[in-house]
PDB file of C-alpha atoms in Angstrom:
ATOM      1  CA  MET A   1     -42.606 -32.585 -29.743  1.00  0.00           C
ATOM      2  CA  ASN A   2     -45.057 -33.318 -27.095  1.00  0.00           C
ATOM      3  CA  LYS A   3     -45.023 -31.447 -23.813  1.00  0.00           C
ATOM      4  CA  ILE A   4     -44.333 -33.682 -20.735  1.00  0.00           C
ATOM      5  CA  ASP A   5     -46.058 -32.716 -17.417  1.00  0.00           C
ATOM      6  CA  LEU A   6     -43.504 -33.003 -14.687  1.00  0.00           C
ATOM      7  CA  PRO A   7     -44.990 -33.641 -11.272  1.00  0.00           C
ATOM      8  CA  ASP A   8     -45.022 -30.845  -8.824  1.00  0.00           C
ATOM      9  CA  PHE A   9     -41.825 -31.882  -6.903  1.00  0.00           C
ATOM     10  CA  MET A  10     -42.201 -28.982  -4.329  1.00  0.00           C
ATOM     11  CA  LYS A  11     -45.283 -30.752  -2.993  1.00  0.00           C
ATOM     12  CA  TYR A  12     -42.829 -33.409  -1.589  1.00  0.00           C
ATOM     13  CA  LYS A  13     -40.604 -30.565   0.023  1.00  0.00           C
ATOM     14  CA  ASP A  14     -42.258 -31.099   3.512  1.00  0.00           C
ATOM     15  CA  ARG A  15     -41.270 -34.909   3.629  1.00  0.00           C
ATOM     16  CA  PHE A  16     -37.795 -33.396   4.191  1.00  0.00           C
ATOM     17  CA  SER A  17     -38.541 -32.074   7.685  1.00  0.00           C
ATOM     18  CA  GLN A  18     -35.709 -31.192   9.928  1.00  0.00           C
ATOM     19  CA  SER A  19     -36.446 -33.764  12.432  1.00  0.00           C
ATOM     20  CA  GLY A  20     -37.137 -36.658  10.100  1.00  0.00           C
ATOM     21  CA  PHE A  21     -34.060 -35.904   7.792  1.00  0.00           C
ATOM     22  CA  VAL A  22     -31.838 -35.630  10.591  1.00  0.00           C
ATOM     23  CA  GLU A  23     -33.250 -38.744  12.182  1.00  0.00           C
ATOM     24  CA  THR A  24     -32.654 -40.623   9.163  1.00  0.00           C
ATOM     25  CA  ILE A  25     -29.027 -39.329   8.511  1.00  0.00           C
ATOM     26  CA  SER A  26     -28.076 -39.866  12.244  1.00  0.00           C
ATOM     27  CA  ARG A  27     -28.939 -43.745  11.791  1.00  0.00           C
ATOM     28  CA  VAL A  28     -26.292 -44.139   9.189  1.00  0.00           C
ATOM     29  CA  ALA A  29     -24.021 -41.141  10.056  1.00  0.00           C
ATOM     30  CA  LYS A  30     -20.905 -43.432  11.514  1.00  0.00           C
ATOM     31  CA  ARG A  31     -21.392 -46.062   8.938  1.00  0.00           C
ATOM     32  CA  ALA A  32     -21.660 -43.735   5.937  1.00  0.00           C
ATOM     33  CA  GLY A  33     -18.849 -41.377   6.798  1.00  0.00           C
ATOM     34  CA  ALA A  34     -18.329 -37.594   7.372  1.00  0.00           C
ATOM     35  CA  LYS A  35     -18.264 -36.999   3.520  1.00  0.00           C
ATOM     36  CA  PHE A  36     -21.507 -38.755   2.882  1.00  0.00           C
ATOM     37  CA  VAL A  37     -23.110 -36.772   5.813  1.00  0.00           C
ATOM     38  CA  TYR A  38     -21.772 -33.639   5.049  1.00  0.00           C
ATOM     39  CA  ALA A  39     -23.123 -33.877   1.501  1.00  0.00           C
ATOM     40  CA  ALA A  40     -26.776 -34.965   2.546  1.00  0.00           C
ATOM     41  CA  LEU A  41     -26.611 -32.080   5.033  1.00  0.00           C
ATOM     42  CA  VAL A  42     -25.402 -29.351   2.513  1.00  0.00           C
ATOM     43  CA  LEU A  43     -28.181 -30.477  -0.107  1.00  0.00           C
ATOM     44  CA  PHE A  44     -30.785 -30.521   2.758  1.00  0.00           C
ATOM     45  CA  TYR A  45     -29.878 -27.052   3.842  1.00  0.00           C
ATOM     46  CA  THR A  46     -29.445 -25.866   0.464  1.00  0.00           C
ATOM     47  CA  LEU A  47     -33.145 -27.063  -0.465  1.00  0.00           C
ATOM     48  CA  GLN A  48     -34.406 -24.791   2.399  1.00  0.00           C
ATOM     49  CA  SER A  49     -32.739 -21.712   0.615  1.00  0.00           C
ATOM     50  CA  ASP A  50     -34.873 -19.096  -1.491  1.00  0.00           C
ATOM     51  CA  LYS A  51     -31.656 -18.534  -3.572  1.00  0.00           C
ATOM     52  CA  VAL A  52     -31.893 -21.966  -5.186  1.00  0.00           C
ATOM     53  CA  SER A  53     -33.912 -22.454  -8.517  1.00  0.00           C
ATOM     54  CA  ILE A  54     -36.855 -24.820  -8.802  1.00  0.00           C
ATOM     55  CA  LYS A  55     -35.054 -26.870 -11.147  1.00  0.00           C
ATOM     56  CA  ASP A  56     -32.001 -27.584  -8.722  1.00  0.00           C
ATOM     57  CA  LYS A  57     -34.488 -28.155  -5.696  1.00  0.00           C
ATOM     58  CA  ALA A  58     -36.203 -30.648  -8.026  1.00  0.00           C
ATOM     59  CA  ILE A  59     -32.803 -32.653  -8.280  1.00  0.00           C
ATOM     60  CA  ILE A  60     -32.126 -32.091  -4.698  1.00  0.00           C
ATOM     61  CA  ILE A  61     -35.447 -33.686  -3.665  1.00  0.00           C
ATOM     62  CA  GLY A  62     -34.566 -36.514  -5.992  1.00  0.00           C
ATOM     63  CA  ALA A  63     -31.083 -36.940  -4.413  1.00  0.00           C
ATOM     64  CA  LEU A  64     -32.396 -36.965  -0.930  1.00  0.00           C
ATOM     65  CA  GLY A  65     -35.543 -39.033  -1.673  1.00  0.00           C
ATOM     66  CA  TYR A  66     -33.231 -41.587  -3.171  1.00  0.00           C
ATOM     67  CA  LEU A  67     -31.110 -41.315   0.145  1.00  0.00           C
ATOM     68  CA  ILE A  68     -34.087 -41.992   2.218  1.00  0.00           C
ATOM     69  CA  THR A  69     -36.038 -44.568   0.496  1.00  0.00           C
ATOM     70  CA  PRO A  70     -35.523 -47.946   1.194  1.00  0.00           C
ATOM     71  CA  LEU A  71     -35.352 -48.881  -2.406  1.00  0.00           C
ATOM     72  CA  ASP A  72     -31.774 -48.808  -3.826  1.00  0.00           C
ATOM     73  CA  VAL A  73     -29.655 -50.007  -6.562  1.00  0.00           C
ATOM     74  CA  LEU A  74     -27.237 -51.287  -3.792  1.00  0.00           C
ATOM     75  CA  PRO A  75     -28.978 -51.930  -0.565  1.00  0.00           C
ATOM     76  CA  ASP A  76     -27.875 -50.234   2.196  1.00  0.00           C
ATOM     77  CA  ALA A  77     -27.371 -53.227   4.492  1.00  0.00           C
ATOM     78  CA  ILE A  78     -24.554 -54.364   2.240  1.00  0.00           C
ATOM     79  CA  PRO A  79     -21.334 -53.384   4.096  1.00  0.00           C
ATOM     80  CA  ILE A  80     -19.223 -50.534   2.740  1.00  0.00           C
ATOM     81  CA  ALA A  81     -20.739 -50.897  -0.847  1.00  0.00           C
ATOM     82  CA  GLY A  82     -24.607 -50.336   0.289  1.00  0.00           C
ATOM     83  CA  LEU A  83     -24.140 -46.521   0.496  1.00  0.00           C
ATOM     84  CA  SER A  84     -21.736 -46.208  -2.179  1.00  0.00           C
ATOM     85  CA  ASP A  85     -24.545 -45.623  -4.820  1.00  0.00           C
ATOM     86  CA  ASP A  86     -26.181 -42.980  -2.267  1.00  0.00           C
ATOM     87  CA  LEU A  87     -23.062 -41.300  -2.010  1.00  0.00           C
ATOM     88  CA  ALA A  88     -22.575 -40.934  -5.734  1.00  0.00           C
ATOM     89  CA  VAL A  89     -26.024 -39.578  -6.176  1.00  0.00           C
ATOM     90  CA  LEU A  90     -25.499 -36.968  -3.358  1.00  0.00           C
ATOM     91  CA  ILE A  91     -22.124 -36.008  -4.874  1.00  0.00           C
ATOM     92  CA  TYR A  92     -23.226 -35.802  -8.437  1.00  0.00           C
ATOM     93  CA  VAL A  93     -26.348 -33.515  -7.601  1.00  0.00           C
ATOM     94  CA  LEU A  94     -24.093 -31.539  -5.099  1.00  0.00           C
ATOM     95  CA  HIS A  95     -21.714 -30.905  -8.001  1.00  0.00           C
ATOM     96  CA  LYS A  96     -24.418 -29.687  -9.852  1.00  0.00           C
ATOM     97  CA  VAL A  97     -25.680 -27.061  -7.589  1.00  0.00           C
ATOM     98  CA  TRP A  98     -22.412 -26.060  -5.574  1.00  0.00           C
ATOM     99  CA  GLY A  99     -22.267 -22.714  -7.107  1.00  0.00           C
ATOM    100  CA  ASP A 100     -25.533 -21.830  -5.441  1.00  0.00           C
ATOM    101  CA  VAL A 101     -24.410 -23.262  -2.145  1.00  0.00           C
ATOM    102  CA  SER A 102     -23.946 -20.434   0.140  1.00  0.00           C
ATOM    103  CA  GLU A 103     -20.967 -20.375   2.686  1.00  0.00           C
ATOM    104  CA  GLU A 104     -23.847 -20.040   5.563  1.00  0.00           C
ATOM    105  CA  VAL A 105     -25.325 -23.273   4.254  1.00  0.00           C
ATOM    106  CA  LYS A 106     -21.813 -25.004   4.137  1.00  0.00           C
ATOM    107  CA  GLN A 107     -21.094 -23.599   7.673  1.00  0.00           C
ATOM    108  CA  LYS A 108     -24.473 -24.866   9.084  1.00  0.00           C
ATOM    109  CA  ALA A 109     -23.761 -28.285   7.568  1.00  0.00           C
ATOM    110  CA  HIS A 110     -20.256 -28.525   9.215  1.00  0.00           C
ATOM    111  CA  ASP A 111     -21.378 -27.374  12.423  1.00  0.00           C
ATOM    112  CA  LYS A 112     -23.999 -30.286  12.537  1.00  0.00           C
ATOM    113  CA  LEU A 113     -21.417 -32.492  11.266  1.00  0.00           C
ATOM    114  CA  SER A 114     -19.204 -31.888  14.126  1.00  0.00           C
ATOM    115  CA  ARG A 115     -21.820 -32.945  16.566  1.00  0.00           C
ATOM    116  CA  TRP A 116     -21.367 -36.701  15.208  1.00  0.00           C
ATOM    117  CA  PHE A 117     -17.666 -36.669  14.078  1.00  0.00           C
ATOM    118  CA  ASP A 118     -14.153 -36.154  15.538  1.00  0.00           C
ATOM    119  CA  GLU A 119     -11.676 -33.665  14.142  1.00  0.00           C
ATOM    120  CA  ASP A 120      -9.964 -36.680  11.975  1.00  0.00           C
ATOM    121  CA  GLU A 121     -13.247 -37.868  10.587  1.00  0.00           C
ATOM    122  CA  LEU A 122     -14.079 -34.196   9.840  1.00  0.00           C
ATOM    123  CA  GLN A 123     -11.254 -33.929   7.334  1.00  0.00           C
ATOM    124  CA  GLU A 124     -12.997 -36.158   4.988  1.00  0.00           C
ATOM    125  CA  ALA A 125     -15.780 -33.912   4.644  1.00  0.00           C
ATOM    126  CA  ASP A 126     -12.972 -31.215   3.357  1.00  0.00           C
ATOM    127  CA  ASN A 127     -12.319 -33.372   0.247  1.00  0.00           C
ATOM    128  CA  LEU A 128     -15.904 -33.601  -0.928  1.00  0.00           C
ATOM    129  CA  PHE A 129     -15.381 -33.978  -4.457  1.00  0.00           C
ATOM    130  CA  ASP A 130     -12.336 -36.230  -4.334  1.00  0.00           C
ATOM    131  CA  GLY A 131     -12.850 -39.376  -6.284  1.00  0.00           C
ATOM    132  CA  SER A 132     -15.962 -37.792  -8.008  1.00  0.00           C
ATOM    133  CA  GLN A 133     -16.059 -37.486 -11.769  1.00  0.00           C
ATOM    134  CA  GLU A 134     -16.176 -33.836 -13.097  1.00  0.00           C
ATOM    135  CA  ASP A 135     -18.620 -32.755 -15.651  1.00  0.00           C
TER     136      ASP A 135
END
């Protein structure tokens, strides 16, 4: 079996700067919904953790990269359906790394979320994995 050289995913980590990511996510926040934004924030803050494996960081970078790239399976400009592929990717990756997500990261993401959504909308984020498939 031939060895496959994977790119150094960690060299792209700096593309997910705090200000750049927050600016991107804030532009779609209300349209995307609390569940979407919470999933993205949890992955972003998990990426910054030193308790997460390089493998998990690579898949998080892939998911966040898919989120912020203008190339999508379903263009984000399509009402309702446009962000559904992004949400599916975020939830899938979040489900994979959920065991390594600290309570501190969850709280930090929730605190940021509460700046953009009211209490009723925040409840949507409490049911993060509702409607997602289990492995």
